[in-house]
Structures are given as C-alpha cells and as structure tokens.
mmCIF file with all atom_site columns, C-alpha atoms in Angstrom:
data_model
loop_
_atom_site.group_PDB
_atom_site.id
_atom_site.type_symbol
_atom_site.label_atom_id
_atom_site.label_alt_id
_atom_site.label_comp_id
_atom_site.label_asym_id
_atom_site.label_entity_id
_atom_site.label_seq_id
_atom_site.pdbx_PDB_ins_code
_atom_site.Cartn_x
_atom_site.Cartn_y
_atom_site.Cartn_z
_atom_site.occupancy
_atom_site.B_iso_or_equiv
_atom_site.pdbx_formal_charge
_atom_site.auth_seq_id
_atom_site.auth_comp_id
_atom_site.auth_asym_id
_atom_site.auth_atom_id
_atom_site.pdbx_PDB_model_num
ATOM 1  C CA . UNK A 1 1  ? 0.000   0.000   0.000  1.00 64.00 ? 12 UNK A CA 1
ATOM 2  C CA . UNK A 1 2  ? 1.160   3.367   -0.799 1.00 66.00 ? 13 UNK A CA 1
ATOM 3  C CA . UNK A 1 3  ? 0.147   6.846   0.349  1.00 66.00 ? 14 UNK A CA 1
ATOM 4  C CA . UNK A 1 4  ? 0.529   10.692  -0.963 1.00 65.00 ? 15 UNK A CA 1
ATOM 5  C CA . UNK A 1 5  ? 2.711   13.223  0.541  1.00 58.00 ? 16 UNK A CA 1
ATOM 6  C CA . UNK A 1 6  ? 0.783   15.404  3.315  1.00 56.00 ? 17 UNK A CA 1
ATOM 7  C CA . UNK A 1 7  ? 2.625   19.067  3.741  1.00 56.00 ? 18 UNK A CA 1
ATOM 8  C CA . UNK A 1 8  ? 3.345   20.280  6.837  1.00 53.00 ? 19 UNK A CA 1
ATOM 9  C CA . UNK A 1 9  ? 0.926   23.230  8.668  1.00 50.00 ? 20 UNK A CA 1
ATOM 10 C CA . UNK A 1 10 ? 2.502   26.185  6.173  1.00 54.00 ? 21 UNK A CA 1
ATOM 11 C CA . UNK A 1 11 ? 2.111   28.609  9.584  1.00 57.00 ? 22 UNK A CA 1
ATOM 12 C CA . UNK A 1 12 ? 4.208   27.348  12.294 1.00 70.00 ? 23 UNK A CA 1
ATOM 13 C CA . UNK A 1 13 ? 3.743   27.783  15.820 1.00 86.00 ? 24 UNK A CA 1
ATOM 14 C CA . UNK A 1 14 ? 0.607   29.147  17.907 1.00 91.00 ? 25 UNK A CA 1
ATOM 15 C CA . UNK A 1 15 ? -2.112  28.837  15.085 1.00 93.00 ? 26 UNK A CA 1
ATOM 16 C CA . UNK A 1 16 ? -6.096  29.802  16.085 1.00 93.00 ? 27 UNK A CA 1
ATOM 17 C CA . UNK A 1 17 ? -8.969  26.987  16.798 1.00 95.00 ? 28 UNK A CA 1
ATOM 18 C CA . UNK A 1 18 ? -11.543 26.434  14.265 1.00 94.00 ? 29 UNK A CA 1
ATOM 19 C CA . UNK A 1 19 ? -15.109 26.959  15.645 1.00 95.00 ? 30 UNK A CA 1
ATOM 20 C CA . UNK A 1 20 ? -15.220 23.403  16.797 1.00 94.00 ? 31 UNK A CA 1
ATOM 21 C CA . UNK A 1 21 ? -11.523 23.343  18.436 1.00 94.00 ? 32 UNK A CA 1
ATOM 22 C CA . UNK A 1 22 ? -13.110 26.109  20.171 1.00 94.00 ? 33 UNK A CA 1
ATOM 23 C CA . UNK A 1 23 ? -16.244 25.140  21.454 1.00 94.00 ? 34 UNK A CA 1
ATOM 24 C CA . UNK A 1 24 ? -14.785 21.428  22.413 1.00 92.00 ? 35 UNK A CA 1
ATOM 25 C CA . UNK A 1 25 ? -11.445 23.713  24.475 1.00 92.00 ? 36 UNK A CA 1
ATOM 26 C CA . UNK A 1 26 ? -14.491 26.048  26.193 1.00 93.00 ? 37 UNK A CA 1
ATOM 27 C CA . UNK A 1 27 ? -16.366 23.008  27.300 1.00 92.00 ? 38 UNK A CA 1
ATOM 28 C CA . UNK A 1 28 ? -13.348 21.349  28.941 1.00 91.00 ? 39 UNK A CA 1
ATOM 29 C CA . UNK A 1 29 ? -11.998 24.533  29.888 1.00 90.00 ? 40 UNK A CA 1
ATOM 30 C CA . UNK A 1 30 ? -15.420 24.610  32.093 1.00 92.00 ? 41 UNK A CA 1
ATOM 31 C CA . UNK A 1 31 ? -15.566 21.057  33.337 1.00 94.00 ? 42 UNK A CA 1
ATOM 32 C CA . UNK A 1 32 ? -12.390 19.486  33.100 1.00 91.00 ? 43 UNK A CA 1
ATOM 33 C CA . UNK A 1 33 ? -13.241 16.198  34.693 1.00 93.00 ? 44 UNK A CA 1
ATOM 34 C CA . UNK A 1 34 ? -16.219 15.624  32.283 1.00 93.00 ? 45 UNK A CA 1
ATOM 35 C CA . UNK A 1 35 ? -15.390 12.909  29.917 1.00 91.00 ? 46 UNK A CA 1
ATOM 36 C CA . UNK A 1 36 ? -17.908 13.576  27.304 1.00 89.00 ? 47 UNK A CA 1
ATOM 37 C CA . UNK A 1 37 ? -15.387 14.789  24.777 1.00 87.00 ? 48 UNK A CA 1
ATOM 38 C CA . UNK A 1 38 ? -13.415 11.381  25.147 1.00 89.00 ? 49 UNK A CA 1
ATOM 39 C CA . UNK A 1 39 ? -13.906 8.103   23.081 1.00 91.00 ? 50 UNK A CA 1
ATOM 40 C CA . UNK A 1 40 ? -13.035 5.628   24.676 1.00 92.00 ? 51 UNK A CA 1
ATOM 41 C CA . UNK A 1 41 ? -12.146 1.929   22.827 1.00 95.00 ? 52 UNK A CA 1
ATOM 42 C CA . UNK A 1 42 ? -10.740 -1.175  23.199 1.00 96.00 ? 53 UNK A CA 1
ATOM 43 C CA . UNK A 1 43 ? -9.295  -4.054  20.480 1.00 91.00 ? 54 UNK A CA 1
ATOM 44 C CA . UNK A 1 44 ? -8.349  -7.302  21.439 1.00 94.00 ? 55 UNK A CA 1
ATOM 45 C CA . UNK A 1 45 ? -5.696  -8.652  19.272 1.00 89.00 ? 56 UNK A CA 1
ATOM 46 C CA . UNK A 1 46 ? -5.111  -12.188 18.726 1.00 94.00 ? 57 UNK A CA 1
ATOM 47 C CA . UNK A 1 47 ? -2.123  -14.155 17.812 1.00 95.00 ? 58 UNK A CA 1
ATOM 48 C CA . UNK A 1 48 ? 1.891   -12.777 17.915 1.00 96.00 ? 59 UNK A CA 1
ATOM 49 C CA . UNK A 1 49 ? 1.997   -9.182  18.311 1.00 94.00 ? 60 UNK A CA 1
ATOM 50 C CA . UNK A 1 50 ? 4.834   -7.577  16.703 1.00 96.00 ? 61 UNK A CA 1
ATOM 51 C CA . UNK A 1 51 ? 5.265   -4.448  18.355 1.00 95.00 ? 62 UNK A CA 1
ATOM 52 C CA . UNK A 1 52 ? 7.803   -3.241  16.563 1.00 98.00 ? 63 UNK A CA 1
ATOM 53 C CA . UNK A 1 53 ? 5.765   -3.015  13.184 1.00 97.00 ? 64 UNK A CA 1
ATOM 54 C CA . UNK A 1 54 ? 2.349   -1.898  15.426 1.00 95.00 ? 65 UNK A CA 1
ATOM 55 C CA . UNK A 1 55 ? 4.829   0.978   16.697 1.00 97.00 ? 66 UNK A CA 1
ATOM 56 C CA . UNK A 1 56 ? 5.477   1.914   13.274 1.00 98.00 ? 67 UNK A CA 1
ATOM 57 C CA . UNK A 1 57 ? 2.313   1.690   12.051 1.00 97.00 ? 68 UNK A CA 1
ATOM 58 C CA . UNK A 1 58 ? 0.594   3.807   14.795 1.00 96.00 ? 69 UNK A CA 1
ATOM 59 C CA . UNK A 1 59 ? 3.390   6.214   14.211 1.00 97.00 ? 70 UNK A CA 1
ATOM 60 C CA . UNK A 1 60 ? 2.757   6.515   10.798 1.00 97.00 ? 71 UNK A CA 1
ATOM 61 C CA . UNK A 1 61 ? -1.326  7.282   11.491 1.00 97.00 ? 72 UNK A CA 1
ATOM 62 C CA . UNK A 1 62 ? 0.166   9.946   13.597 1.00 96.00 ? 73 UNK A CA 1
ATOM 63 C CA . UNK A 1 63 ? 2.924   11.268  11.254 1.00 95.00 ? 74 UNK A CA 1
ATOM 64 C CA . UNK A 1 64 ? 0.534   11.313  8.775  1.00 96.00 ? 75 UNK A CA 1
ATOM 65 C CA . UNK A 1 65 ? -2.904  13.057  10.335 1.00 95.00 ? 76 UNK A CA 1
ATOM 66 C CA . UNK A 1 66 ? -1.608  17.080  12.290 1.00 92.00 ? 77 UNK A CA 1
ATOM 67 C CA . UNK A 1 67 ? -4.745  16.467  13.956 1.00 92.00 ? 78 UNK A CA 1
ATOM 68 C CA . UNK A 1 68 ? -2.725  13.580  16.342 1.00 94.00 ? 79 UNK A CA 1
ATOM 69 C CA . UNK A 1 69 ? -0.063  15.898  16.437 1.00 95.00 ? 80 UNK A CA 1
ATOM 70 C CA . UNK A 1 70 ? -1.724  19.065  18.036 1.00 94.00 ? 81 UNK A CA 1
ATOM 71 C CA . UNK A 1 71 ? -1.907  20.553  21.463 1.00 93.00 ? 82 UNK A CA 1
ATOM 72 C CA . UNK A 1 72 ? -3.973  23.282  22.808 1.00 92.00 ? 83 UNK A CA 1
ATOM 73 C CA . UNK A 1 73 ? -3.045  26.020  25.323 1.00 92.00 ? 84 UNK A CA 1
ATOM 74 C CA . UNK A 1 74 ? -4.246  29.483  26.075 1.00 91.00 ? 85 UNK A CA 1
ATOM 75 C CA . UNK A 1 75 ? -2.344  31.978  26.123 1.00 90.00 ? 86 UNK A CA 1
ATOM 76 C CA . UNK A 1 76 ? -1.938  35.417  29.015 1.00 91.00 ? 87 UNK A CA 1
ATOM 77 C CA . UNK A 1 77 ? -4.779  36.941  27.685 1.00 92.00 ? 88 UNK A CA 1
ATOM 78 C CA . UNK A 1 78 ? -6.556  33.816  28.217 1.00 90.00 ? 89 UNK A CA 1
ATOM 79 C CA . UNK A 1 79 ? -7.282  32.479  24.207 1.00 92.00 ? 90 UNK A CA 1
ATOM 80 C CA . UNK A 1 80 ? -6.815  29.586  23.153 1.00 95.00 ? 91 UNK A CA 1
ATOM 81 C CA . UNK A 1 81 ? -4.444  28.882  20.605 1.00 95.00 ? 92 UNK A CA 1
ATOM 82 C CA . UNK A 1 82 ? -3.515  25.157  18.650 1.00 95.00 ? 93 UNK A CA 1
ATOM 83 C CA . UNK A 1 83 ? 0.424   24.140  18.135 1.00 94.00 ? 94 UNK A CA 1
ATOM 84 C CA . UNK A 1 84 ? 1.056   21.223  15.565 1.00 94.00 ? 95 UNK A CA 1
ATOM 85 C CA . UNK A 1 85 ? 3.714   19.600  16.942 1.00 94.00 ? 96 UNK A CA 1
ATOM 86 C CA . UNK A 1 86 ? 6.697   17.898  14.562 1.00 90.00 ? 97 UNK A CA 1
ATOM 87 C CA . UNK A 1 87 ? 6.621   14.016  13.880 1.00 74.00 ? 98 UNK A CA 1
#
C-alpha cells in the first residue's frame, strides 16, 4: 500500500482553533473532569503481536494526520491557541 505526501501546517507555531476546536477547548476549559469529549475503545488482538511493526504503524497514522499531532493552550490573555507539533 502506498500513500501521498501530506505538507506540513505552512504557519508554524501558535495557530487559532476552528469553531469546533473552540467550542470542544471552552467546554473542557469549564468542566475538566467531564469525559464527554473522550472516546473511549478497546481491540483485542489475537495471535503474535509484533510491536515493533504496530509501533510503526501507529506512528505513521500519527505522522501522517496534524490532527494527532496538536496541542492546545491558552495563552496570558486567556485564548486559546492550537500548536502542531513535529513528527
């Protein structure tokens, strides 16, 4: 299996939420604990595990999507902001 090229963000550093980055920070910003925001699942694998290649593999999913790559923070002024982090 192949796959295409994704670029990199093309604005480094603190970038701003979409509406829905938003509104998902602002609700956990409110109630922290709450973990309606989370999914939560569970595989069960059978047979030899190599972890090697399942380390690679998740790390490509992750190399490959920003969106497993991003934090959130907030900055003095209190607004959030996103950072895509490097692979």
């Amino acid at each position: 299996m192949t796959s295409a090229a994704v670029s990199s963000p093309s604005v480094p550093g603190e970038l701003a939420l979409a509406a829905g980055q938003r509104r998902a920070w602002f609700l956990h910003d409110r109630a922290p604990a709450d973990p309606d925001l989370n999914v939560g699942v569970t595989y069960r694998l059978t047979g030899a595990l190599d972890a090697e290649r399942l380390r690679a593999a998740v790390g490509a999913v992750v190399a490959r999507h920003e969106a497993l790559r991003t934090v959130y923070g907030s900055g003095a002024d209190g607004d959030p902001y996103r950072i895509v982090l490097d692979t």
